[in-house]
GROMACS .gro file of C-alpha atoms in nm:
model
  486
    1MET     CA    1   6.262 -13.975 -16.212
    2CYS     CA    2   6.166 -14.235 -15.950
    3LYS     CA    3   6.334 -14.184 -15.617
    4PHE     CA    4   6.423 -14.444 -15.358
    5ARG     CA    5   6.476 -14.428 -14.984
    6VAL     CA    6   6.679 -14.682 -14.788
    7PHE     CA    7   6.689 -14.715 -14.412
    8PHE     CA    8   6.986 -14.827 -14.203
    9ILE     CA    9   7.011 -14.923 -13.840
   10SER     CA   10   7.344 -14.989 -13.675
   11THR     CA   11   7.485 -15.123 -13.349
   12PRO     CA   12   7.560 -14.809 -13.146
   13ALA     CA   13   7.938 -14.846 -13.154
   14ILE     CA   14   8.168 -14.625 -13.361
   15GLY     CA   15   8.332 -14.924 -13.531
   16ASN     CA   16   7.992 -15.043 -13.653
   17LEU     CA   17   7.834 -14.704 -13.725
   18VAL     CA   18   8.109 -14.550 -13.940
   19PRO     CA   19   8.114 -14.827 -14.206
   20ILE     CA   20   7.739 -14.828 -14.240
   21VAL     CA   21   7.717 -14.450 -14.277
   22GLU     CA   22   8.004 -14.438 -14.522
   23PHE     CA   23   7.839 -14.713 -14.724
   24ALA     CA   24   7.513 -14.519 -14.724
   25GLN     CA   25   7.704 -14.219 -14.860
   26ARG     CA   26   7.866 -14.430 -15.131
   27LEU     CA   27   7.526 -14.567 -15.234
   28VAL     CA   28   7.355 -14.227 -15.266
   29HIS     CA   29   7.662 -14.083 -15.439
   30HIS     CA   30   7.672 -14.369 -15.688
   31ASP     CA   31   7.304 -14.330 -15.774
   32PRO     CA   32   7.147 -13.985 -15.705
   33ARG     CA   33   6.800 -14.138 -15.714
   34PHE     CA   34   6.865 -14.270 -15.361
   35SER     CA   35   6.842 -14.101 -15.026
   36ALA     CA   36   6.925 -14.264 -14.693
   37THR     CA   37   6.797 -14.245 -14.340
   38ILE     CA   38   7.016 -14.366 -14.054
   39LEU     CA   39   6.823 -14.468 -13.742
   40ILE     CA   40   7.041 -14.414 -13.431
   41ILE     CA   41   7.019 -14.623 -13.118
   42SER     CA   42   7.167 -14.403 -12.847
   43LEU     CA   43   7.379 -14.520 -12.555
   44SER     CA   44   7.484 -14.286 -12.280
   45GLN     CA   45   7.846 -14.162 -12.253
   46ARG     CA   46   7.930 -14.201 -12.622
   47PRO     CA   47   8.040 -13.847 -12.721
   48ILE     CA   48   8.251 -13.992 -13.005
   49VAL     CA   49   7.935 -14.126 -13.172
   50ASN     CA   50   7.757 -13.795 -13.131
   51SER     CA   51   8.050 -13.599 -13.273
   52TYR     CA   52   8.062 -13.824 -13.578
   53ILE     CA   53   7.689 -13.793 -13.644
   54GLN     CA   54   7.697 -13.414 -13.611
   55SER     CA   55   7.983 -13.399 -13.858
   56ARG     CA   56   7.816 -13.621 -14.113
   57SER     CA   57   7.479 -13.448 -14.075
   58SER     CA   58   7.636 -13.127 -14.194
   59THR     CA   59   7.836 -13.278 -14.485
   60TYR     CA   60   7.618 -13.557 -14.630
   61SER     CA   61   7.320 -13.388 -14.790
   62ASN     CA   62   7.132 -13.704 -14.897
   63ILE     CA   63   7.158 -13.873 -14.561
   64ASN     CA   64   6.918 -13.800 -14.278
   65PHE     CA   65   6.990 -13.904 -13.914
   66ILE     CA   66   6.706 -13.985 -13.672
   67HIS     CA   67   6.777 -14.048 -13.303
   68LEU     CA   68   6.541 -14.312 -13.168
   69PRO     CA   69   6.377 -14.260 -12.829
   70PRO     CA   70   6.542 -14.439 -12.536
   71VAL     CA   71   6.404 -14.771 -12.411
   72ASP     CA   72   6.389 -14.923 -12.064
   73SER     CA   73   6.662 -15.176 -12.020
   74PRO     CA   74   6.855 -15.322 -11.725
   75SER     CA   75   7.204 -15.206 -11.635
   76PRO     CA   76   7.485 -15.335 -11.863
   77ASP     CA   77   7.647 -15.481 -11.547
   78GLN     CA   78   7.366 -15.737 -11.533
   79TYR     CA   79   7.489 -15.886 -11.860
   80GLN     CA   80   7.786 -16.117 -11.914
   81SER     CA   81   7.877 -15.953 -12.245
   82ALA     CA   82   7.840 -15.627 -12.432
   83VAL     CA   83   7.694 -15.830 -12.724
   84GLY     CA   84   7.416 -15.955 -12.502
   85TYR     CA   85   7.326 -15.609 -12.372
   86ILE     CA   86   7.344 -15.433 -12.709
   87SER     CA   87   7.142 -15.707 -12.880
   88LEU     CA   88   6.861 -15.676 -12.624
   89VAL     CA   89   6.862 -15.294 -12.642
   90SER     CA   90   6.836 -15.318 -13.020
   91GLN     CA   91   6.545 -15.565 -12.993
   92LYS     CA   92   6.359 -15.332 -12.761
   93HIS     CA   93   6.383 -15.054 -13.025
   94ARG     CA   94   6.166 -15.244 -13.275
   95PRO     CA   95   5.848 -15.040 -13.209
   96HIS     CA   96   6.036 -14.714 -13.247
   97VAL     CA   97   6.195 -14.821 -13.573
   98LYS     CA   98   5.858 -14.932 -13.711
   99ASP     CA   99   5.700 -14.600 -13.613
  100GLU     CA  100   5.974 -14.391 -13.774
  101ILE     CA  101   5.974 -14.585 -14.102
  102ALA     CA  102   5.595 -14.584 -14.120
  103LYS     CA  103   5.591 -14.214 -14.050
  104LEU     CA  104   5.833 -14.140 -14.332
  105GLN     CA  105   5.644 -14.370 -14.563
  106GLN     CA  106   5.327 -14.167 -14.509
  107THR     CA  107   5.499 -13.829 -14.563
  108GLU     CA  108   5.703 -13.923 -14.873
  109SER     CA  109   5.588 -13.792 -15.208
  110ASP     CA  110   5.425 -14.039 -15.448
  111SER     CA  111   5.745 -14.064 -15.653
  112ALA     CA  112   5.961 -14.184 -15.361
  113ARG     CA  113   5.965 -14.550 -15.257
  114VAL     CA  114   6.114 -14.720 -14.950
  115CYS     CA  115   6.307 -15.002 -15.109
  116ALA     CA  116   6.517 -15.154 -14.827
  117LEU     CA  117   6.605 -15.168 -14.461
  118PHE     CA  118   6.968 -15.252 -14.388
  119VAL     CA  119   7.049 -15.411 -14.056
  120ASP     CA  120   7.395 -15.498 -13.919
  121MET     CA  121   7.530 -15.811 -13.754
  122PHE     CA  122   7.379 -15.731 -13.411
  123THR     CA  123   7.050 -15.555 -13.507
  124THR     CA  124   6.885 -15.850 -13.680
  125ALA     CA  125   6.574 -15.821 -13.462
  126MET     CA  126   6.477 -15.540 -13.702
  127ILE     CA  127   6.411 -15.802 -13.972
  128ASP     CA  128   6.071 -15.837 -13.797
  129VAL     CA  129   6.000 -15.470 -13.867
  130ALA     CA  130   6.094 -15.507 -14.233
  131ASN     CA  131   5.862 -15.810 -14.262
  132GLU     CA  132   5.571 -15.624 -14.094
  133LEU     CA  133   5.612 -15.327 -14.329
  134ASN     CA  134   5.673 -15.544 -14.633
  135ILE     CA  135   6.016 -15.392 -14.697
  136PRO     CA  136   6.310 -15.602 -14.830
  137CYS     CA  137   6.577 -15.644 -14.567
  138TYR     CA  138   6.950 -15.667 -14.627
  139LEU     CA  139   7.240 -15.738 -14.392
  140TYR     CA  140   7.532 -15.495 -14.389
  141PHE     CA  141   7.831 -15.689 -14.257
  142ALA     CA  142   8.121 -15.470 -14.150
  143SER     CA  143   8.354 -15.767 -14.081
  144PRO     CA  144   8.530 -15.998 -14.329
  145VAL     CA  145   8.361 -16.281 -14.520
  146THR     CA  146   8.563 -16.530 -14.316
  147PHE     CA  147   8.379 -16.415 -14.003
  148LEU     CA  148   8.050 -16.430 -14.190
  149GLY     CA  149   8.138 -16.789 -14.275
  150LEU     CA  150   8.189 -16.868 -13.907
  151MET     CA  151   7.859 -16.708 -13.807
  152LEU     CA  152   7.662 -16.892 -14.078
  153HIS     CA  153   7.831 -17.218 -13.975
  154LEU     CA  154   7.778 -17.161 -13.601
  155PRO     CA  155   7.470 -17.390 -13.567
  156VAL     CA  156   7.691 -17.673 -13.701
  157ILE     CA  157   7.983 -17.579 -13.478
  158ASP     CA  158   7.742 -17.564 -13.183
  159VAL     CA  159   7.697 -17.941 -13.208
  160GLN     CA  160   8.066 -18.000 -13.245
  161LEU     CA  161   8.149 -17.783 -12.946
  162ALA     CA  162   7.900 -17.979 -12.736
  163THR     CA  163   8.056 -18.317 -12.823
  164GLU     CA  164   8.427 -18.253 -12.880
  165PHE     CA  165   8.497 -17.981 -12.620
  166ILE     CA  166   8.487 -17.952 -12.243
  167GLU     CA  167   8.441 -17.661 -12.002
  168SER     CA  168   8.768 -17.548 -11.853
  169ASP     CA  169   8.817 -17.384 -11.514
  170ASN     CA  170   8.783 -17.033 -11.655
  171GLU     CA  171   8.456 -17.124 -11.830
  172LEU     CA  172   8.616 -17.122 -12.179
  173ILE     CA  173   8.552 -17.448 -12.358
  174VAL     CA  174   8.864 -17.630 -12.478
  175PRO     CA  175   8.897 -17.933 -12.710
  176LYS     CA  176   8.913 -18.278 -12.556
  177ASP     CA  177   9.184 -18.355 -12.815
  178PRO     CA  178   9.448 -18.074 -12.831
  179ALA     CA  179   9.494 -18.152 -13.204
  180THR     CA  180   9.132 -18.063 -13.282
  181GLU     CA  181   9.091 -17.816 -13.567
  182LEU     CA  182   8.777 -17.669 -13.717
  183ILE     CA  183   8.676 -17.664 -14.083
  184ILE     CA  184   8.505 -17.328 -14.135
  185PRO     CA  185   8.359 -17.199 -14.463
  186GLY     CA  186   8.577 -16.919 -14.592
  187PHE     CA  187   8.906 -17.057 -14.459
  188ALA     CA  188   9.134 -17.263 -14.680
  189ASN     CA  189   9.321 -17.381 -14.369
  190PRO     CA  190   9.176 -17.563 -14.067
  191LEU     CA  191   9.110 -17.313 -13.788
  192PRO     CA  192   9.266 -17.363 -13.442
  193PRO     CA  193   8.978 -17.343 -13.192
  194LYS     CA  194   9.173 -17.099 -12.974
  195VAL     CA  195   9.131 -16.822 -13.235
  196LEU     CA  196   8.754 -16.831 -13.212
  197PRO     CA  197   8.592 -16.526 -13.043
  198THR     CA  198   8.552 -16.553 -12.669
  199SER     CA  199   8.175 -16.522 -12.709
  200VAL     CA  200   8.182 -16.848 -12.907
  201LEU     CA  201   8.405 -17.028 -12.658
  202LYS     CA  202   8.178 -16.932 -12.365
  203ARG     CA  203   7.872 -17.137 -12.453
  204ARG     CA  204   7.702 -17.055 -12.124
  205SER     CA  205   7.719 -16.680 -12.181
  206ASP     CA  206   7.443 -16.455 -12.311
  207GLY     CA  207   7.682 -16.346 -12.587
  208TYR     CA  208   7.690 -16.703 -12.727
  209SER     CA  209   7.311 -16.739 -12.729
  210TRP     CA  210   7.280 -16.407 -12.910
  211PHE     CA  211   7.543 -16.508 -13.162
  212LEU     CA  212   7.326 -16.811 -13.245
  213TYR     CA  213   7.016 -16.592 -13.266
  214HIS     CA  214   7.176 -16.343 -13.508
  215THR     CA  215   7.332 -16.605 -13.734
  216ARG     CA  216   7.001 -16.784 -13.779
  217ARG     CA  217   6.845 -16.460 -13.889
  218TYR     CA  218   7.112 -16.373 -14.144
  219VAL     CA  219   6.961 -16.618 -14.392
  220GLU     CA  220   6.624 -16.440 -14.375
  221THR     CA  221   6.765 -16.136 -14.555
  222LYS     CA  222   6.760 -16.069 -14.929
  223GLY     CA  223   7.137 -16.028 -14.948
  224VAL     CA  224   7.452 -15.960 -14.750
  225VAL     CA  225   7.653 -15.646 -14.828
  226VAL     CA  226   8.009 -15.696 -14.700
  227ASN     CA  227   8.281 -15.440 -14.639
  228THR     CA  228   8.543 -15.633 -14.838
  229TYR     CA  229   8.652 -15.673 -15.196
  230ARG     CA  230   8.675 -15.978 -15.416
  231GLU     CA  231   9.053 -15.942 -15.477
  232LEU     CA  232   9.116 -15.960 -15.102
  233GLU     CA  233   8.877 -16.244 -15.004
  234LYS     CA  234   8.822 -16.428 -15.331
  235TYR     CA  235   8.856 -16.773 -15.175
  236ALA     CA  236   8.641 -16.684 -14.876
  237ILE     CA  237   8.359 -16.544 -15.092
  238THR     CA  238   8.356 -16.845 -15.321
  239SER     CA  239   8.373 -17.090 -15.029
  240VAL     CA  240   8.099 -16.927 -14.821
  241GLU     CA  241   7.865 -16.899 -15.120
  242ALA     CA  242   7.924 -17.265 -15.212
  243THR     CA  243   7.899 -17.421 -14.864
  244THR     CA  244   7.636 -17.222 -14.675
  245THR     CA  245   7.278 -17.103 -14.728
  246VAL     CA  246   7.387 -16.742 -14.735
  247PRO     CA  247   7.178 -16.505 -14.952
  248ARG     CA  248   7.370 -16.337 -15.230
  249ILE     CA  249   7.694 -16.166 -15.116
  250PHE     CA  250   7.770 -15.814 -15.240
  251PRO     CA  251   8.137 -15.721 -15.168
  252VAL     CA  252   8.141 -15.341 -15.193
  253GLY     CA  253   8.456 -15.248 -15.002
  254PRO     CA  254   8.678 -15.112 -14.892
  255VAL     CA  255   8.426 -14.871 -14.738
  256LEU     CA  256   8.646 -14.626 -14.544
  257ASP     CA  257   8.620 -14.285 -14.380
  258LEU     CA  258   8.945 -14.160 -14.538
  259ALA     CA  259   8.896 -13.804 -14.408
  260GLY     CA  260   8.899 -13.967 -14.071
  261PRO     CA  261   8.814 -13.868 -13.715
  262ILE     CA  262   9.068 -13.582 -13.725
  263GLU     CA  263   8.768 -13.390 -13.863
  264TRP     CA  264   8.514 -13.480 -13.597
  265HIS     CA  265   8.665 -13.655 -13.292
  266PRO     CA  266   8.607 -13.470 -12.963
  267GLU     CA  267   8.972 -13.528 -12.853
  268ARG     CA  268   9.179 -13.359 -13.127
  269ASP     CA  269   9.394 -13.116 -12.929
  270GLN     CA  270   9.731 -13.296 -12.962
  271GLN     CA  271   9.701 -13.378 -13.332
  272ASP     CA  272   9.909 -13.086 -13.466
  273ARG     CA  273  10.199 -13.194 -13.246
  274ILE     CA  274  10.174 -13.556 -13.365
  275MET     CA  275  10.161 -13.466 -13.734
  276LYS     CA  276  10.446 -13.219 -13.705
  277TRP     CA  277  10.660 -13.487 -13.541
  278LEU     CA  278  10.570 -13.744 -13.808
  279ASN     CA  279  10.643 -13.505 -14.092
  280ASN     CA  280  10.999 -13.467 -13.963
  281GLN     CA  281  11.070 -13.843 -13.971
  282PRO     CA  282  11.233 -14.031 -14.264
  283ARG     CA  283  11.011 -14.214 -14.505
  284SER     CA  284  10.884 -14.559 -14.387
  285SER     CA  285  11.092 -14.534 -14.070
  286VAL     CA  286  10.825 -14.526 -13.797
  287VAL     CA  287  10.639 -14.821 -13.648
  288PHE     CA  288  10.290 -14.722 -13.537
  289LEU     CA  289  10.128 -14.897 -13.241
  290CYS     CA  290   9.754 -14.849 -13.198
  291PHE     CA  291   9.484 -15.083 -13.070
  292GLY     CA  292   9.159 -14.926 -13.196
  293SER     CA  293   8.871 -14.728 -13.052
  294MET     CA  294   8.801 -14.996 -12.791
  295GLY     CA  295   9.155 -15.113 -12.735
  296SER     CA  296   9.347 -15.065 -12.411
  297LEU     CA  297   9.611 -15.263 -12.224
  298GLY     CA  298   9.707 -15.302 -11.859
  299ARG     CA  299  10.007 -15.139 -11.699
  300SER     CA  300  10.224 -15.452 -11.689
  301GLN     CA  301  10.167 -15.503 -12.060
  302LEU     CA  302  10.250 -15.139 -12.138
  303ARG     CA  303  10.581 -15.180 -11.958
  304GLU     CA  304  10.664 -15.485 -12.170
  305ILE     CA  305  10.583 -15.285 -12.484
  306ALA     CA  306  10.810 -15.003 -12.371
  307ILE     CA  307  11.098 -15.242 -12.311
  308GLY     CA  308  11.046 -15.413 -12.648
  309LEU     CA  309  11.027 -15.081 -12.833
  310GLU     CA  310  11.345 -14.951 -12.677
  311ARG     CA  311  11.533 -15.273 -12.753
  312SER     CA  312  11.418 -15.271 -13.115
  313GLY     CA  313  11.579 -14.932 -13.178
  314PHE     CA  314  11.314 -14.830 -13.433
  315ARG     CA  315  11.139 -14.495 -13.445
  316PHE     CA  316  10.787 -14.532 -13.306
  317LEU     CA  317  10.451 -14.361 -13.255
  318TRP     CA  318  10.263 -14.527 -12.973
  319SER     CA  319   9.900 -14.461 -12.882
  320ILE     CA  320   9.825 -14.548 -12.520
  321ARG     CA  321   9.468 -14.556 -12.381
  322GLU     CA  322   9.349 -14.606 -12.026
  323PRO     CA  323   9.114 -14.905 -11.980
  324PRO     CA  324   8.743 -14.818 -11.971
  325LYS     CA  325   8.582 -14.780 -11.629
  326GLY     CA  326   8.252 -14.946 -11.721
  327LYS     CA  327   8.144 -15.231 -11.947
  328LEU     CA  328   8.014 -15.002 -12.222
  329ASP     CA  329   8.253 -14.713 -12.165
  330LEU     CA  330   8.528 -14.628 -12.412
  331PRO     CA  331   8.897 -14.615 -12.321
  332GLY     CA  332   9.014 -14.281 -12.183
  333GLU     CA  333   9.333 -14.084 -12.148
  334TYR     CA  334   9.597 -14.135 -11.881
  335ALA     CA  335   9.664 -13.826 -11.674
  336SER     CA  336  10.036 -13.903 -11.683
  337VAL     CA  337  10.197 -14.178 -11.894
  338GLU     CA  338  10.527 -14.121 -11.714
  339GLU     CA  339  10.385 -14.298 -11.410
  340ILE     CA  340  10.298 -14.617 -11.596
  341LEU     CA  341  10.610 -14.659 -11.813
  342PRO     CA  342  10.959 -14.774 -11.707
  343GLU     CA  343  11.155 -14.503 -11.532
  344GLY     CA  344  11.345 -14.286 -11.778
  345PHE     CA  345  11.186 -14.446 -12.086
  346LEU     CA  346  11.047 -14.121 -12.227
  347ASN     CA  347  11.379 -13.943 -12.184
  348ARG     CA  348  11.584 -14.224 -12.337
  349THR     CA  349  11.360 -14.250 -12.644
  350ALA     CA  350  11.284 -13.879 -12.686
  351GLU     CA  351  11.482 -13.859 -13.010
  352ILE     CA  352  11.315 -14.154 -13.182
  353GLY     CA  353  10.972 -14.200 -13.034
  354LEU     CA  354  10.648 -14.026 -12.946
  355VAL     CA  355  10.398 -14.155 -12.690
  356CYS     CA  356  10.048 -14.007 -12.708
  357GLY     CA  357   9.686 -14.073 -12.631
  358TRP     CA  358   9.408 -14.092 -12.889
  359VAL     CA  359   9.527 -14.051 -13.251
  360PRO     CA  360   9.341 -14.019 -13.586
  361GLN     CA  361   9.449 -14.361 -13.705
  362VAL     CA  362   9.366 -14.330 -14.076
  363THR     CA  363   9.548 -13.996 -14.098
  364ILE     CA  364   9.856 -14.149 -13.933
  365LEU     CA  365   9.853 -14.446 -14.170
  366ALA     CA  366   9.841 -14.210 -14.466
  367ASN     CA  367  10.164 -14.038 -14.359
  368GLN     CA  368  10.473 -14.143 -14.558
  369ALA     CA  369  10.681 -14.176 -14.241
  370ILE     CA  370  10.485 -14.488 -14.130
  371GLY     CA  371  10.663 -14.811 -14.219
  372GLY     CA  372  10.465 -15.064 -14.018
  373PHE     CA  373  10.159 -15.097 -13.800
  374VAL     CA  374  10.129 -15.305 -13.479
  375SER     CA  375   9.754 -15.353 -13.484
  376HIS     CA  376   9.470 -15.519 -13.294
  377CYS     CA  377   9.342 -15.637 -13.636
  378GLY     CA  378   8.998 -15.483 -13.628
  379TRP     CA  379   8.861 -15.509 -13.978
  380ASN     CA  380   8.836 -15.133 -14.031
  381SER     CA  381   9.201 -15.100 -13.929
  382ILE     CA  382   9.307 -15.380 -14.166
  383LEU     CA  383   9.127 -15.216 -14.460
  384GLU     CA  384   9.282 -14.878 -14.382
  385SER     CA  385   9.628 -15.027 -14.353
  386LEU     CA  386   9.599 -15.215 -14.681
  387TRP     CA  387   9.461 -14.905 -14.855
  388TYR     CA  388   9.777 -14.715 -14.766
  389GLY     CA  389  10.011 -15.011 -14.820
  390VAL     CA  390  10.131 -15.033 -14.458
  391PRO     CA  391  10.218 -15.391 -14.347
  392ILE     CA  392  10.076 -15.509 -14.016
  393ALA     CA  393  10.215 -15.703 -13.721
  394THR     CA  394   9.916 -15.879 -13.565
  395TRP     CA  395   9.818 -15.835 -13.202
  396PRO     CA  396   9.446 -15.918 -13.165
  397ILE     CA  397   9.267 -15.831 -12.844
  398TYR     CA  398   8.895 -15.917 -12.860
  399ALA     CA  399   8.592 -16.009 -13.076
  400GLU     CA  400   8.677 -16.162 -13.416
  401GLN     CA  401   9.022 -15.997 -13.424
  402GLN     CA  402   9.202 -16.331 -13.368
  403MET     CA  403   9.031 -16.478 -13.673
  404ASN     CA  404   9.122 -16.165 -13.870
  405ALA     CA  405   9.483 -16.206 -13.764
  406PHE     CA  406   9.480 -16.572 -13.866
  407GLU     CA  407   9.339 -16.479 -14.205
  408LEU     CA  408   9.605 -16.213 -14.263
  409VAL     CA  409   9.894 -16.437 -14.160
  410ALA     CA  410   9.798 -16.793 -14.250
  411GLU     CA  411   9.552 -16.738 -14.537
  412LEU     CA  412   9.669 -16.429 -14.719
  413GLY     CA  413  10.035 -16.373 -14.623
  414LEU     CA  414   9.963 -16.004 -14.571
  415ALA     CA  415  10.100 -15.965 -14.218
  416VAL     CA  416  10.370 -16.078 -13.978
  417GLU     CA  417  10.276 -16.238 -13.650
  418ILE     CA  418  10.330 -16.115 -13.303
  419ARG     CA  419  10.025 -16.311 -13.192
  420VAL     CA  420   9.722 -16.453 -13.364
  421ASP     CA  421   9.588 -16.570 -13.027
  422TYR     CA  422   9.575 -16.361 -12.713
  423ARG     CA  423   9.513 -16.678 -12.513
  424SER     CA  424   9.850 -16.829 -12.604
  425GLU     CA  425  10.041 -17.097 -12.415
  426SER     CA  426  10.269 -16.832 -12.266
  427GLY     CA  427   9.973 -16.645 -12.124
  428ASP     CA  428   9.793 -16.325 -12.217
  429MET     CA  429  10.105 -16.112 -12.175
  430VAL     CA  430  10.306 -16.033 -12.487
  431LEU     CA  431  10.662 -16.021 -12.357
  432ALA     CA  432  10.917 -15.759 -12.460
  433GLU     CA  433  11.118 -16.008 -12.665
  434GLU     CA  434  10.807 -16.113 -12.861
  435LEU     CA  435  10.733 -15.754 -12.952
  436GLU     CA  436  11.095 -15.679 -13.034
  437ARG     CA  437  11.112 -15.983 -13.264
  438GLY     CA  438  10.782 -15.893 -13.431
  439ILE     CA  439  10.882 -15.529 -13.492
  440LYS     CA  440  11.214 -15.632 -13.648
  441ARG     CA  441  11.037 -15.870 -13.886
  442LEU     CA  442  10.779 -15.604 -13.965
  443MET     CA  443  11.026 -15.322 -14.033
  444ASP     CA  444  11.330 -15.508 -14.160
  445GLY     CA  445  11.270 -15.873 -14.226
  446ASP     CA  446  10.987 -15.974 -14.455
  447ASP     CA  447  11.007 -15.820 -14.800
  448GLU     CA  448  10.751 -16.074 -14.934
  449VAL     CA  449  10.485 -15.946 -14.699
  450ARG     CA  450  10.565 -15.587 -14.788
  451ARG     CA  451  10.541 -15.670 -15.160
  452LYS     CA  452  10.204 -15.842 -15.117
  453VAL     CA  453  10.066 -15.552 -14.913
  454LYS     CA  454  10.173 -15.304 -15.183
  455GLU     CA  455   9.997 -15.514 -15.447
  456MET     CA  456   9.683 -15.541 -15.239
  457SER     CA  457   9.686 -15.166 -15.184
  458GLU     CA  458   9.669 -15.114 -15.554
  459LYS     CA  459   9.390 -15.371 -15.589
  460SER     CA  460   9.186 -15.209 -15.309
  461ARG     CA  461   9.189 -14.875 -15.491
  462MET     CA  462   9.103 -15.033 -15.826
  463ALA     CA  463   8.809 -15.222 -15.670
  464VAL     CA  464   8.615 -14.904 -15.592
  465MET     CA  465   8.696 -14.722 -15.917
  466GLU     CA  466   8.458 -14.725 -16.213
  467ASN     CA  467   8.452 -15.077 -16.360
  468GLY     CA  468   8.621 -15.215 -16.046
  469SER     CA  469   8.487 -15.528 -15.880
  470SER     CA  470   8.326 -15.346 -15.584
  471CYS     CA  471   8.181 -15.077 -15.807
  472ALA     CA  472   8.022 -15.351 -16.021
  473SER     CA  473   7.893 -15.525 -15.708
  474LEU     CA  474   7.733 -15.198 -15.590
  475THR     CA  475   7.563 -15.159 -15.931
  476SER     CA  476   7.426 -15.512 -15.901
  477LEU     CA  477   7.294 -15.431 -15.552
  478ILE     CA  478   7.116 -15.121 -15.682
  479GLU     CA  479   6.957 -15.332 -15.955
  480ASN     CA  480   6.832 -15.566 -15.682
  481LEU     CA  481   6.700 -15.279 -15.473
  482THR     CA  482   6.508 -15.122 -15.762
  483SER     CA  483   6.391 -15.440 -15.932
  484GLY     CA  484   6.018 -15.440 -15.973
  485ILE     CA  485   5.983 -15.080 -15.856
  486SER     CA  486   5.870 -14.834 -16.123
   0.00000   0.00000   0.00000
């Protein structure tokens, strides 16, 4: 039997790495002829990434992990954005990636063939390596098709931003006409410019120039594998395919790590206490507040949240993280949350709430006590929440999360809104009354949203089953990968 090897290279962030590794596992599980090699770009002070890789190395037998040698690069502080820094670091790894693939090609048995290199949205410089080695290259896109539509349309938007927008005092470009809206492939509704990622609205930043670089390279690939499913983004997929020069789209999601970081995360000490508390709460009674692996909020905002939670009267589980100390650092744990919350808050809410640090989000969402999720709207979090049928109240913080929130609220009707824009007219601060109002709508008020989320939960599970839409898309991808190879 002919055997095939596929290579993957990911942006060195846990939110990018997990989906690509879990997809690699799904691929080799679906077709045992395949084996996968994950090439790891290492950044210092990322123990969470190392813990995940060690865990998967011991459990995924058909996946091999190779750590690439470090490269010389300037300090992250010399860059305006993390996107700019990570993109350059990735580009500098091209010789190492070429060496590793060539080395494995030479040592493989005659029956094994290298049939693809998968890059992600910020490692597109590796397309050069694939071309040099005559290997088909595919894009693995861990964000929604709507964001893919924006990226593919960015060269067109670039012209529009230059003519219809002006630089504001804080270097964010704003429309000359406040009524300006953008027509973006993938969105049925016009998009308010304020929900674009900051990297797009800062045209002078290195992040923006790298966004343009990456999007122009997407069309050089043989296909785009997206962590979504047709039932969720049917309009977006049809629209992007019809109005852009995108290669073929393969929706294979939801690709999730359902076992979750409770198995591998380095900070797991408090989890027994959290799960014991949750297991003692009534069904669907707890609102869960969590802002992702990179999410953290300032002290003033945390106080507003505390006031809003207390006023709402709902049971709550609230994950609080200390802001990172450096540009590429991850959020940490507060030594004492009592010092940053309103005086007496923890005592007054002791019977109905639990405040904690890091939590295994997917494990929490699976618990029957969770009735709603106040989320930053990272795509992984959205897919996890829909999988378990937990409705979301949107509170985006960075990257494409504002667009994700807009899609959930305005396009799909699968969430209630706290914010879809963290640069709102009332400022960056979400006030206590906004949160209170959002939580009440989430937990009590919108049965239509809850019904739609339940239906989408069922569709997400059917999509990855045998004969499901994503399973069929994966089969088509495999046919593409093996076409012409005997």
